[in-house]
Coordinates of N, CA and C in Angstrom, one line a residue:
X1 N 80.1 95.4 82.8 CA 78.9 94.6 82.8 C 77.8 95.3 83.5
X2 N 76.6 95.0 83.1 CA 75.4 95.6 83.7 C 75.3 95.2 85.2
X3 N 75.1 96.2 86.0 CA 75.0 96.0 87.4 C 73.9 95.1 87.8
X4 N 72.7 95.3 87.2 CA 71.6 94.5 87.6 C 71.8 93.0 87.2
X5 N 72.5 92.8 86.1 CA 72.8 91.4 85.7 C 73.8 90.7 86.8
X6 N 74.7 91.5 87.2 CA 75.7 91.0 88.3 C 74.9 90.6 89.5
X7 N 74.0 91.5 89.9 CA 73.2 91.2 91.1 C 72.3 90.0 90.9
X8 N 71.7 89.9 89.8 CA 70.9 88.7 89.5 C 71.7 87.4 89.4
X9 N 72.9 87.5 88.8 CA 73.7 86.3 88.7 C 74.4 85.9 89.9
X10 N 74.9 86.8 90.7 CA 75.7 86.5 91.9 C 75.1 86.8 93.2
X11 N 74.1 87.6 93.3 CA 73.4 88.0 94.5 C 72.9 86.7 95.2
X12 N 73.2 86.6 96.5 CA 72.7 85.5 97.3 C 73.2 84.1 96.6
X13 N 74.4 84.2 96.1 CA 75.0 83.0 95.5 C 75.5 82.0 96.5
X14 N 76.0 80.9 96.0 CA 76.5 79.9 96.9 C 77.9 80.1 97.3
X15 N 78.3 79.7 98.5 CA 79.6 79.8 98.9 C 79.9 78.7 99.9
X16 N 81.2 78.3 99.9 CA 81.6 77.3 100.9 C 83.0 77.8 101.4
X17 N 83.2 77.4 102.7 CA 84.5 77.8 103.3 C 85.1 76.5 103.9
X18 N 86.5 76.5 103.8 CA 87.2 75.4 104.4 C 88.5 75.8 104.9
X19 N 89.0 75.1 105.9 CA 90.4 75.3 106.4 C 91.2 74.2 105.8
X20 N 92.4 74.6 105.3 CA 93.4 73.6 104.8 C 94.6 73.6 105.8
X21 N 95.0 72.5 106.1 CA 96.3 72.3 106.9 C 97.2 71.4 106.1
X22 N 98.4 71.9 105.8 CA 99.4 71.2 105.1 C 100.5 71.0 106.1
X23 N 100.7 69.8 106.6 CA 101.8 69.6 107.6 C 103.2 69.7 106.9
X24 N 104.2 69.9 107.6 CA 105.6 69.9 107.0 C 105.8 68.5 106.5
X25 N 106.5 68.4 105.4 CA 106.8 67.0 104.9 C 108.3 67.0 104.5
X26 N 109.0 66.2 105.2 CA 110.5 66.1 104.9 C 110.8 65.4 103.6
X27 N 109.9 64.6 103.1 CA 110.1 63.9 101.8 C 109.2 64.4 100.7
X28 N 109.5 65.6 100.2 CA 108.6 66.2 99.2 C 108.4 65.4 98.0
X29 N 109.4 64.5 97.6 CA 109.2 63.7 96.4 C 108.2 62.6 96.6
X30 N 107.7 62.4 97.8 CA 106.7 61.4 98.1 C 105.3 62.0 98.2
X31 N 105.2 63.3 98.1 CA 103.9 63.9 98.3 C 103.0 63.9 97.1
X32 N 101.8 63.5 97.3 CA 100.8 63.6 96.2 C 100.1 65.0 96.4
X33 N 100.3 65.9 95.4 CA 99.7 67.2 95.6 C 98.6 67.4 94.6
X34 N 97.8 68.5 94.9 CA 96.7 68.8 94.1 C 97.2 69.1 92.7
X35 N 96.6 68.5 91.7 CA 96.9 68.8 90.3 C 96.7 70.2 89.9
X36 N 97.5 70.8 89.1 CA 97.3 72.1 88.6 C 95.9 72.2 88.0
X37 N 95.2 73.3 88.3 CA 93.8 73.5 87.9 C 93.4 74.9 88.0
X38 N 92.3 75.2 87.4 CA 91.6 76.5 87.6 C 90.4 76.2 88.5
X39 N 89.9 77.2 89.2 CA 88.8 76.9 90.1 C 87.5 77.0 89.4
X40 N 86.6 76.1 89.6 CA 85.3 76.0 88.9 C 84.4 77.2 89.3
X41 N 84.6 77.8 90.4 CA 83.7 78.9 90.9 C 83.9 80.2 90.2
X42 N 83.2 81.2 90.8 CA 83.4 82.6 90.3 C 84.7 83.3 90.9
X43 N 84.7 83.2 92.2 CA 85.9 83.8 92.9 C 86.3 82.8 94.0
X44 N 87.6 82.8 94.2 CA 88.2 82.1 95.4 C 88.9 83.1 96.2
X45 N 88.6 83.1 97.5 CA 89.3 84.1 98.4 C 90.1 83.3 99.4
X46 N 91.4 83.5 99.5 CA 92.3 82.8 100.4 C 92.9 83.7 101.4
X47 N 93.0 83.2 102.7 CA 93.7 83.9 103.7 C 94.7 82.9 104.2
X48 N 96.0 83.2 104.0 CA 97.1 82.4 104.4 C 97.4 82.8 105.8
X49 N 97.1 81.9 106.8 CA 97.2 82.3 108.2 C 98.6 82.4 108.8
X50 N 99.5 81.7 108.2 CA 100.9 81.7 108.8 C 101.9 82.2 107.8
X51 N 101.5 82.9 106.8 CA 102.4 83.5 105.8 C 103.4 82.5 105.2
X52 N 103.0 81.3 105.1 CA 103.9 80.3 104.5 C 103.6 80.1 103.0
X53 N 104.6 80.2 102.2 CA 104.4 80.1 100.7 C 103.9 78.7 100.5
X54 N 103.1 78.5 99.4 CA 102.6 77.2 99.0 C 101.7 77.3 97.8
X55 N 101.0 78.5 97.6 CA 100.2 78.7 96.4 C 101.1 79.2 95.3
X56 N 100.9 78.6 94.1 CA 101.6 79.0 92.9 C 100.6 79.2 91.8
X57 N 100.8 80.2 91.0 CA 100.0 80.4 89.8 C 101.0 80.3 88.5
X58 N 100.4 80.0 87.4 CA 101.2 79.9 86.2 C 101.0 81.2 85.4
X59 N 102.2 81.7 84.9 CA 102.2 82.9 84.1 C 103.2 82.6 83.0
X60 N 102.8 82.7 81.8 CA 103.7 82.5 80.6 C 104.5 81.2 80.7
X61 N 103.8 80.2 81.2 CA 104.4 78.8 81.3 C 105.3 78.6 82.4
X62 N 105.4 79.6 83.4 CA 106.3 79.4 84.5 C 105.5 79.5 85.8
X63 N 105.7 78.5 86.7 CA 105.0 78.6 88.0 C 105.7 79.6 88.9
X64 N 104.8 80.5 89.4 CA 105.3 81.6 90.3 C 104.7 81.5 91.7
X65 N 105.5 81.4 92.7 CA 105.0 81.3 94.1 C 104.4 82.7 94.5
X66 N 103.3 82.6 95.2 CA 102.6 83.8 95.7 C 103.1 84.0 97.1
X67 N 103.7 85.1 97.4 CA 104.2 85.4 98.7 C 103.1 86.0 99.6
X68 N 102.7 85.3 100.6 CA 101.6 85.8 101.4 C 102.0 87.1 102.2
X69 N 101.1 88.0 102.3 CA 101.3 89.2 103.1 C 100.5 89.1 104.3
X70 N 100.9 89.6 105.5 CA 100.2 89.5 106.7 C 98.8 90.1 106.6
X71 N 97.8 89.4 107.0 CA 96.4 89.9 107.0 C 95.8 90.3 105.7
X72 N 96.4 89.8 104.6 CA 95.9 90.1 103.2 C 95.2 88.9 102.6
X73 N 94.2 89.2 101.9 CA 93.5 88.2 101.1 C 94.1 88.0 99.7
X74 N 94.0 86.8 99.2 CA 94.4 86.5 97.8 C 93.1 86.2 97.1
X75 N 92.8 86.9 96.0 CA 91.6 86.6 95.3 C 91.9 86.0 93.9
X76 N 91.4 84.8 93.7 CA 91.6 84.2 92.4 C 90.3 84.2 91.6
X77 N 90.4 84.6 90.4 CA 89.2 84.6 89.5 C 89.0 83.1 89.0
X78 N 87.8 82.7 89.1 CA 87.5 81.3 88.7 C 86.9 81.2 87.3
X79 N 86.6 80.0 86.8 CA 86.1 79.8 85.5 C 84.8 80.4 85.2
X80 N 83.9 80.4 86.2 CA 82.6 81.0 85.9 C 82.7 82.5 85.6
X81 N 83.5 83.2 86.3 CA 83.7 84.6 86.1 C 84.3 84.8 84.7
X82 N 85.2 84.0 84.3 CA 85.8 84.1 82.9 C 84.6 83.9 81.9
X83 N 83.8 82.9 82.1 CA 82.7 82.7 81.2 C 81.7 83.9 81.2
X84 N 81.3 84.3 82.3 CA 80.3 85.4 82.4 C 80.8 86.7 81.8
X85 N 82.1 87.0 81.9 CA 82.7 88.2 81.4 C 83.1 88.0 79.9
X86 N 82.8 86.8 79.3 CA 83.1 86.5 78.0 C 84.6 86.6 77.7
X87 N 85.4 86.2 78.7 CA 86.8 86.2 78.5 C 87.5 87.5 78.9
X88 N 86.8 88.5 79.3 CA 87.4 89.8 79.7 C 88.4 89.6 80.9
X89 N 87.9 88.7 81.8 CA 88.8 88.3 83.0 C 89.1 86.9 82.8
X90 N 90.3 86.5 83.1 CA 90.8 85.1 82.9 C 90.9 84.4 84.2
X91 N 90.4 83.2 84.3 CA 90.6 82.4 85.5 C 92.1 82.0 85.6
X92 N 92.5 81.7 86.9 CA 93.9 81.5 87.2 C 94.2 80.0 87.4
X93 N 95.1 79.5 86.6 CA 95.6 78.1 86.9 C 96.5 78.2 88.1
X94 N 96.2 77.3 89.1 CA 97.0 77.3 90.3 C 97.3 75.9 90.8
X95 N 98.2 75.8 91.8 CA 98.5 74.6 92.4 C 98.9 74.8 93.9
X96 N 98.8 73.8 94.7 CA 99.2 74.0 96.1 C 100.5 73.1 96.3
X97 N 101.5 73.7 97.0 CA 102.7 73.0 97.3 C 102.8 72.9 98.8
X98 N 103.6 71.9 99.2 CA 103.9 71.7 100.7 C 105.3 72.1 100.9
X99 N 105.6 72.3 102.2 CA 107.0 72.7 102.6 C 107.6 71.6 103.4
X100 N 108.9 71.5 103.4 CA 109.5 70.4 104.1 C 109.9 70.8 105.5
X101 N 109.7 72.0 105.9 CA 110.1 72.5 107.3 C 109.0 73.0 108.1
X102 N 108.0 73.6 107.5 CA 107.0 74.3 108.3 C 105.6 74.0 107.7
X103 N 104.6 73.9 108.6 CA 103.2 73.7 108.2 C 102.7 74.9 107.5
X104 N 101.6 74.7 106.8 CA 100.9 75.8 106.1 C 99.4 75.7 106.4
X105 N 98.9 76.9 106.8 CA 97.5 77.0 107.2 C 96.8 78.0 106.4
X106 N 95.6 77.7 105.9 CA 94.8 78.7 105.2 C 93.3 78.5 105.3
X107 N 92.6 79.6 105.1 CA 91.2 79.5 105.0 C 90.8 79.9 103.6
X108 N 90.0 79.1 103.0 CA 89.6 79.3 101.6 C 88.1 79.4 101.5
X109 N 87.6 80.4 100.8 CA 86.2 80.6 100.5 C 86.0 80.6 99.0
X110 N 85.0 79.8 98.6 CA 84.6 79.7 97.2 C 83.3 80.3 97.0
X111 N 83.2 81.2 96.1 CA 81.9 81.9 95.8 C 81.4 81.7 94.4
X112 N 80.1 81.4 94.3 CA 79.6 81.1 93.0 C 78.2 81.5 92.8
X113 N 77.5 81.1 91.7 CA 76.1 81.5 91.5 C 75.2 80.5 92.2
X114 N 73.9 80.8 92.2 CA 73.0 79.9 92.7 C 72.8 78.7 91.7
X115 N 72.3 77.6 92.2 CA 72.1 76.5 91.3 C 71.1 76.7 90.2
X116 N 70.2 77.6 90.3 CA 69.1 77.8 89.3 C 69.6 78.8 88.2
X117 N 70.8 79.2 88.2 CA 71.3 80.2 87.2 C 71.8 79.5 85.9
X118 N 71.8 80.3 84.9 CA 72.3 79.9 83.6 C 73.7 80.5 83.5
X119 N 74.7 79.6 83.3 CA 76.1 80.1 83.2 C 76.4 80.3 81.7
X120 N 76.7 81.5 81.3 CA 77.1 81.9 80.0 C 77.6 83.3 79.9
X121 N 78.0 83.7 78.8 CA 78.4 85.1 78.6 C 77.3 86.1 78.9
X122 N 77.6 87.1 79.7 CA 76.6 88.2 80.0 C 76.3 88.9 78.7
X123 N 75.0 89.2 78.5 CA 74.6 90.0 77.2 C 75.4 91.2 77.0
X124 N 75.7 92.0 78.1 CA 76.5 93.2 77.9 C 77.9 93.1 77.5
X125 N 78.4 91.8 77.5 CA 79.8 91.6 77.1 C 79.9 91.2 75.6
X126 N 78.8 91.1 75.0 CA 78.7 90.6 73.6 C 78.4 91.8 72.7
X127 N 79.2 91.9 71.6 CA 79.0 92.9 70.6 C 79.4 92.4 69.2
X128 N 79.2 93.3 68.2 CA 79.7 92.9 66.9 C 81.2 92.6 66.8
X129 N 81.9 93.3 67.7 CA 83.4 93.1 67.7 C 83.8 92.1 68.7
X130 N 82.9 91.6 69.6 CA 83.2 90.6 70.6 C 82.1 89.6 70.7
X131 N 82.2 88.6 69.9 CA 81.2 87.5 69.8 C 81.2 86.6 71.0
X132 N 80.2 85.9 71.2 CA 80.0 84.9 72.3 C 81.1 83.9 72.2
X133 N 81.9 83.7 73.3 CA 83.0 82.8 73.3 C 82.7 81.5 74.1
X134 N 81.7 81.5 74.9 CA 81.4 80.3 75.7 C 79.9 79.8 75.5
X135 N 79.7 78.5 75.6 CA 78.3 78.0 75.5 C 77.6 78.4 76.8
X136 N 76.3 78.4 76.8 CA 75.5 78.6 78.0 C 75.0 77.3 78.5
X137 N 75.0 77.2 79.8 CA 74.6 75.9 80.4 C 74.1 76.2 81.8
X138 N 73.1 75.4 82.3 CA 72.6 75.5 83.7 C 73.7 75.2 84.7
X139 N 73.6 75.9 85.8 CA 74.7 75.8 86.8 C 74.8 74.4 87.3
X140 N 73.7 73.7 87.5 CA 73.8 72.3 88.0 C 74.5 71.4 86.9
X141 N 74.2 71.5 85.7 CA 74.9 70.8 84.6 C 76.3 71.1 84.5
X142 N 76.6 72.4 84.7 CA 78.0 72.9 84.6 C 78.8 72.2 85.7
X143 N 78.3 72.2 86.9 CA 79.0 71.5 88.0 C 79.1 70.0 87.8
X144 N 78.1 69.4 87.3 CA 78.2 67.9 87.0 C 79.3 67.7 86.0
X145 N 79.3 68.5 84.9 CA 80.3 68.3 83.9 C 81.7 68.5 84.4
X146 N 81.9 69.5 85.2 CA 83.2 69.8 85.8 C 83.7 68.7 86.7
X147 N 82.9 68.2 87.6 CA 83.3 67.2 88.5 C 83.3 65.8 88.0
X148 N 82.8 65.6 86.8 CA 82.8 64.3 86.1 C 84.2 64.1 85.4
X149 N 84.9 65.2 85.2 CA 86.2 65.2 84.5 C 87.3 65.1 85.4
X150 N 88.5 64.6 84.9 CA 89.7 64.6 85.7 C 90.1 66.1 85.9
X151 N 90.6 66.4 87.1 CA 91.1 67.8 87.4 C 92.4 67.9 86.6
X152 N 92.4 68.8 85.6 CA 93.5 69.0 84.7 C 93.6 70.4 84.1
X153 N 94.3 71.2 84.8 CA 94.6 72.6 84.3 C 93.2 73.3 84.1
X154 N 93.0 73.8 82.9 CA 91.8 74.6 82.6 C 91.0 73.8 81.6
X155 N 91.0 72.4 81.6 CA 90.4 71.6 80.6 C 88.9 71.8 80.5
X156 N 88.2 72.0 81.6 CA 86.7 72.2 81.5 C 86.4 73.5 80.9
X157 N 87.1 74.5 81.2 CA 86.9 75.8 80.6 C 87.1 75.7 79.1
X158 N 88.1 74.9 78.7 CA 88.4 74.7 77.2 C 87.1 74.1 76.6
X159 N 86.5 73.1 77.2 CA 85.3 72.5 76.7 C 84.2 73.5 76.6
X160 N 84.1 74.4 77.5 CA 83.0 75.4 77.4 C 83.2 76.5 76.3
X161 N 84.3 76.6 75.7 CA 84.6 77.5 74.6 C 83.8 77.0 73.4
X162 N 83.1 77.9 72.7 CA 82.3 77.5 71.6 C 83.1 76.8 70.5
X163 N 84.2 77.3 70.2 CA 85.0 76.6 69.1 C 85.5 75.2 69.5
X164 N 85.4 74.9 70.8 CA 85.9 73.6 71.2 C 84.8 72.7 71.9
X165 N 83.6 73.2 71.9 CA 82.6 72.6 72.8 C 82.3 71.1 72.3
X166 N 82.1 70.3 73.4 CA 81.6 69.0 73.3 C 80.4 69.1 74.3
X167 N 79.7 68.0 74.6 CA 78.6 68.1 75.5 C 79.1 68.2 76.9
X168 N 79.2 69.4 77.5 CA 79.9 69.5 78.9 C 79.1 68.8 80.0
X169 N 77.8 68.5 79.8 CA 77.1 67.8 80.9 C 77.3 66.3 80.9
X170 N 78.0 65.8 79.9 CA 78.2 64.4 79.9 C 79.6 64.0 80.4

């Protein structure tokens, strides 16, 4: 991708940080957990503070636990990065699990574009052999469309694909 485009798209972008605390839960069957989803943002950066497993990603239809490493960050590619790279990088479907014996602590940072940006495939990712795969939409409308839908796997990214598009802002 063109370096200037990346700077323009993501430079001084939005980010938010939160701390998550998952207490131990002896009755796992009674836990309401976060639905499997892909992150709406460009990148998600996680630091698992107590090396307790809980993050899982799906690969080839199988949920795989991510084993935390001490002092290591986990970087998840989000839907916006998949759109901007025209599918060269794929967002990760993930879910959070709780443990029945030990608490889980983590810090999560979400990084994205500014609200005034247009989210669509970068011009440098498009060629005669690689046509545009996603519709282009303003960042505010993209966010509204995402949060207006039920959190369900990669459903909003599916809507953004040209061959599947409906009006994502509604």
